[in-house]
Tab-separated table of C-alpha atoms in Angstrom:
chain	number	residue	atom	x	y	z
A	212	MET	CA	-26.448	-50.055	104.394
A	213	ALA	CA	-22.477	-50.361	103.657
A	214	ASP	CA	-20.748	-46.851	103.770
A	215	ALA	CA	-18.544	-45.995	100.560
A	216	ARG	CA	-15.329	-47.131	102.326
A	217	THR	CA	-16.756	-50.717	102.701
A	218	ASP	CA	-18.338	-50.759	99.228
A	219	MET	CA	-15.068	-49.837	97.681
A	220	LEU	CA	-13.145	-52.323	99.438
A	221	ALA	CA	-15.503	-54.916	98.797
A	222	ARG	CA	-15.157	-53.989	95.023
A	223	ILE	CA	-11.411	-54.370	95.185
A	224	SER	CA	-11.622	-57.766	96.800
A	225	SER	CA	-13.827	-58.917	94.100
A	226	ALA	CA	-11.906	-57.880	91.446
A	227	LEU	CA	-8.643	-59.413	92.826
A	228	ALA	CA	-10.367	-62.654	93.482
A	229	GLY	CA	-8.911	-65.836	91.726
A	230	ARG	CA	-5.440	-64.090	91.010
A	231	ALA	CA	-2.127	-65.926	91.675
A	232	ALA	CA	-0.321	-64.963	94.685
A	233	PRO	CA	2.684	-62.777	93.858
A	234	ALA	CA	6.137	-64.821	93.329
A	235	PRO	CA	8.291	-64.208	96.436
A	236	ILE	CA	10.692	-61.463	96.379
A	237	PRO	CA	14.399	-62.864	96.910
A	238	ARG	CA	16.263	-61.354	100.054
A	239	ASP	CA	19.871	-62.720	99.142
A	240	TYR	CA	21.209	-59.325	99.016
A	241	GLN	CA	24.651	-58.792	100.809
A	242	ARG	CA	24.142	-58.117	104.298
A	243	SER	CA	27.652	-57.569	105.760
A	244	ARG	CA	30.991	-57.073	104.346
A	245	ASP	CA	34.480	-57.222	105.339
A	246	PHE	CA	35.886	-53.490	105.876
A	247	GLY	CA	39.212	-54.632	107.197
A	248	GLY	CA	38.700	-54.865	110.886
A	249	ARG	CA	37.517	-53.145	113.859
A	250	ASP	CA	40.113	-50.187	113.689
A	251	ALA	CA	39.160	-49.615	109.877
A	252	LEU	CA	35.373	-49.759	110.708
A	253	ILE	CA	35.985	-47.027	113.064
A	254	SER	CA	37.914	-44.886	111.100
A	255	LEU	CA	35.409	-45.250	108.119
A	256	ALA	CA	32.470	-44.499	110.604
A	257	ALA	CA	34.352	-41.261	111.674
A	258	GLU	CA	35.109	-40.200	108.147
A	259	ARG	CA	31.648	-40.629	106.833
A	260	ILE	CA	30.164	-38.859	109.975
A	261	ALA	CA	32.505	-36.068	109.332
A	262	ASP	CA	31.565	-35.862	105.629
A	263	TYR	CA	28.212	-34.642	106.832
A	264	ARG	CA	29.480	-31.709	108.683
A	265	ALA	CA	29.743	-33.311	112.080
A	266	THR	CA	32.770	-32.800	114.221
A	267	VAL	CA	34.165	-36.237	115.325
A	268	HIS	CA	36.476	-36.964	118.357
A	269	GLN	CA	37.876	-40.308	118.842
A	270	VAL	CA	39.247	-40.855	122.497
A	271	PRO	CA	39.929	-44.052	124.706
A	272	VAL	CA	37.313	-44.787	127.375
A	273	ALA	CA	39.419	-43.535	130.378
A	274	SER	CA	39.428	-39.986	128.562
A	275	LEU	CA	35.556	-39.791	127.832
A	276	ALA	CA	34.486	-37.443	130.686
A	277	ASP	CA	37.650	-35.099	130.027
A	278	LYS	CA	36.572	-35.117	126.486
A	279	ILE	CA	33.030	-34.234	127.014
A	280	SER	CA	34.054	-31.603	129.452
A	281	SER	CA	36.479	-29.954	126.779
A	282	VAL	CA	33.808	-30.185	124.068
A	283	LEU	CA	31.296	-28.593	126.209
A	284	ALA	CA	33.674	-25.985	127.348
A	285	ALA	CA	34.424	-24.962	123.812
A	286	ARG	CA	30.794	-25.179	122.765
A	287	ALA	CA	29.570	-23.092	125.722
A	288	PRO	CA	26.008	-24.144	125.498
A	289	GLY	CA	25.277	-23.067	129.219
A	290	THR	CA	22.544	-25.602	129.820
A	291	MET	CA	22.256	-28.786	128.746
A	292	VAL	CA	19.872	-31.613	128.835
A	293	ALA	CA	20.306	-35.226	129.814
A	294	PRO	CA	18.340	-37.997	129.118
A	295	PRO	CA	17.000	-39.962	132.400
A	296	GLU	CA	19.889	-42.763	132.629
A	297	LEU	CA	22.940	-40.707	131.254
A	298	PRO	CA	26.204	-41.845	132.998
A	299	ASP	CA	27.006	-39.506	135.923
A	300	ASP	CA	30.439	-38.987	134.970
A	301	TRP	CA	29.344	-37.584	131.436
A	302	ARG	CA	27.571	-34.769	133.053
A	303	THR	CA	30.325	-32.359	133.453
A	304	ALA	CA	30.353	-29.516	135.945
A	305	SER	CA	30.991	-26.917	133.497
A	306	VAL	CA	27.421	-26.588	132.194
A	307	ASN	CA	23.963	-26.556	134.087
A	308	TRP	CA	22.238	-29.848	133.571
A	309	LEU	CA	18.491	-30.473	133.149
A	310	VAL	CA	17.307	-33.999	133.428
A	311	ASP	CA	14.356	-35.248	131.578
A	312	LYS	CA	12.876	-37.636	133.917
A	313	PRO	CA	9.861	-39.949	132.738
A	314	ASP	CA	7.454	-38.775	135.577
A	315	GLN	CA	8.583	-35.025	134.985
A	316	PRO	CA	9.510	-34.323	131.347
A	317	ILE	CA	11.155	-31.006	130.414
A	318	PRO	CA	8.359	-28.806	128.839
A	319	LEU	CA	8.490	-28.039	125.339
A	320	SER	CA	8.859	-24.289	125.997
A	321	GLU	CA	12.124	-24.930	128.403
A	322	LEU	CA	13.393	-27.384	125.788
A	323	ASP	CA	13.270	-24.888	123.081
A	324	ASP	CA	15.553	-22.544	125.237
A	325	VAL	CA	18.367	-24.946	126.342
A	326	GLY	CA	21.754	-24.834	124.753
A	327	GLY	CA	21.782	-28.672	123.948
A	328	VAL	CA	21.654	-32.231	124.481
A	329	LEU	CA	23.968	-34.985	125.276
A	330	THR	CA	22.958	-38.709	124.738
A	331	GLY	CA	24.303	-42.160	123.698
A	332	CYS	CA	22.917	-43.836	120.871
A	333	ALA	CA	21.841	-47.469	119.711
A	334	VAL	CA	23.889	-48.096	116.933
A	335	VAL	CA	26.151	-46.399	113.913
A	336	ILE	CA	26.464	-47.419	110.571
A	337	ALA	CA	30.074	-47.109	109.054
A	338	GLU	CA	29.188	-47.035	105.458
A	339	THR	CA	26.721	-44.243	105.617
A	340	GLY	CA	27.839	-42.179	108.479
A	341	THR	CA	24.419	-42.701	110.293
A	342	ILE	CA	23.820	-42.482	113.938
A	343	VAL	CA	20.680	-44.364	114.882
A	344	LEU	CA	18.733	-43.193	118.095
A	345	ASP	CA	15.763	-45.720	119.576
A	346	ALA	CA	14.588	-43.507	122.528
A	347	ARG	CA	16.580	-45.847	125.266
A	348	PRO	CA	16.975	-44.300	128.595
A	349	ASN	CA	20.615	-43.196	127.646
A	350	GLN	CA	19.068	-41.175	124.539
A	351	GLY	CA	15.799	-40.376	125.996
A	352	ARG	CA	12.522	-39.066	124.018
A	353	ARG	CA	12.874	-38.297	120.425
A	354	VAL	CA	11.873	-34.523	121.294
A	355	LEU	CA	15.200	-34.296	122.952
A	356	THR	CA	17.227	-34.495	119.942
A	357	LEU	CA	15.054	-32.843	117.345
A	358	VAL	CA	14.383	-29.536	119.633
A	359	PRO	CA	17.626	-28.125	120.792
A	360	ASP	CA	20.064	-26.550	118.410
A	361	TYR	CA	23.171	-28.569	119.590
A	362	HIS	CA	23.488	-32.320	119.796
A	363	LEU	CA	26.513	-34.050	121.725
A	364	CYS	CA	26.484	-37.773	121.024
A	365	VAL	CA	28.535	-40.512	122.459
A	366	VAL	CA	29.331	-43.672	120.424
A	367	LEU	CA	30.777	-46.736	121.979
A	368	ALA	CA	33.147	-48.924	119.465
A	369	ASP	CA	31.266	-51.905	119.695
A	370	GLN	CA	28.004	-50.035	118.659
A	371	ILE	CA	29.728	-49.527	115.121
A	372	VAL	CA	28.489	-51.968	112.460
A	373	GLY	CA	29.567	-51.759	108.753
A	374	THR	CA	26.222	-52.054	106.809
A	375	VAL	CA	22.341	-51.024	107.060
A	376	PRO	CA	21.127	-54.687	107.473
A	377	GLU	CA	23.558	-55.296	110.286
A	378	ALA	CA	22.179	-52.242	111.931
A	379	VAL	CA	18.532	-53.061	111.366
A	380	ALA	CA	19.297	-56.624	112.962
A	381	ARG	CA	20.279	-54.958	116.150
A	382	LEU	CA	17.172	-52.595	116.592
A	383	ASP	CA	13.886	-53.376	117.981
A	384	PRO	CA	11.046	-52.657	115.600
A	385	SER	CA	8.845	-51.899	118.046
A	386	ARG	CA	10.829	-48.781	119.139
A	387	PRO	CA	10.593	-45.060	117.629
A	388	THR	CA	13.942	-44.812	115.623
A	389	THR	CA	15.768	-41.731	114.190
A	390	PHE	CA	18.376	-41.931	111.841
A	391	VAL	CA	20.910	-39.054	111.959
A	392	SER	CA	23.170	-38.182	109.109
A	393	GLY	CA	25.056	-35.248	110.138
A	394	PRO	CA	23.510	-31.883	111.467
A	395	SER	CA	19.802	-31.146	110.405
A	396	ALA	CA	19.890	-29.526	107.017
A	397	THR	CA	17.966	-29.267	103.850
A	398	SER	CA	18.582	-27.913	100.286
A	399	ASP	CA	14.985	-27.865	99.145
A	400	ILE	CA	14.937	-24.063	98.482
A	401	GLU	CA	16.966	-22.948	95.502
A	402	PHE	CA	19.428	-25.891	96.267
A	403	LYS	CA	21.010	-23.917	98.909
A	404	ARG	CA	22.085	-25.754	101.976
A	405	VAL	CA	20.287	-24.602	105.141
A	406	GLU	CA	21.350	-26.089	108.671
A	407	GLY	CA	19.279	-26.404	111.728
A	408	VAL	CA	15.658	-26.760	109.923
A	409	HIS	CA	14.326	-30.155	111.224
A	410	GLY	CA	16.621	-30.592	114.318
A	411	PRO	CA	20.075	-29.691	115.760
A	412	ARG	CA	22.132	-27.215	113.624
A	413	THR	CA	25.468	-28.408	115.165
A	414	LEU	CA	26.600	-32.109	115.885
A	415	ASP	CA	29.458	-33.314	117.905
A	416	VAL	CA	30.154	-37.063	118.103
A	417	ILE	CA	32.581	-38.604	120.211
A	418	ILE	CA	33.734	-42.095	119.482
A	419	VAL	CA	34.971	-44.248	122.518
A	420	THR	CA	37.701	-46.607	121.098
């Protein structure tokens, strides 16, 4: 005897039988634009990320380690979480580091008490000021960037693209993705902005030029 779900689906299939297939949806929208060159793209990304109340720093690659050190010294997080394959020279000696290893993940109870997390990223969308994470080893598990109250993210210049379609084309659809546009915030209650609701309250971004 068929259950209610099977019966319902059979009725729907019967009702739709014989109907013409839907017309194809055109996908001819604009996928990329000329933003005026690489420097202009980086400047746009920095401007849009800052619009979301994140703090943006731009440094040459030779100064990256020093900039990470100075940013963390100013924030004084105490303890920072590092994804399993974070570059060693990103781990400044000014703070205590907890490495989230695949075979020894940091328990949620400990993660809730750390000062922040340092990660790389997958891609950045200049037009929207959005940082995309996809849980690769230099970013770590999704929970690492959702539980701590502070996130420091390093963005390489060649990870910046202009538009959303360009970013999507770079992503692996099988990986878990998180789209970050500024510190976590909501205005659901009486239209008052409250930060730190669904993720980090504070976001620093270092763009490596």
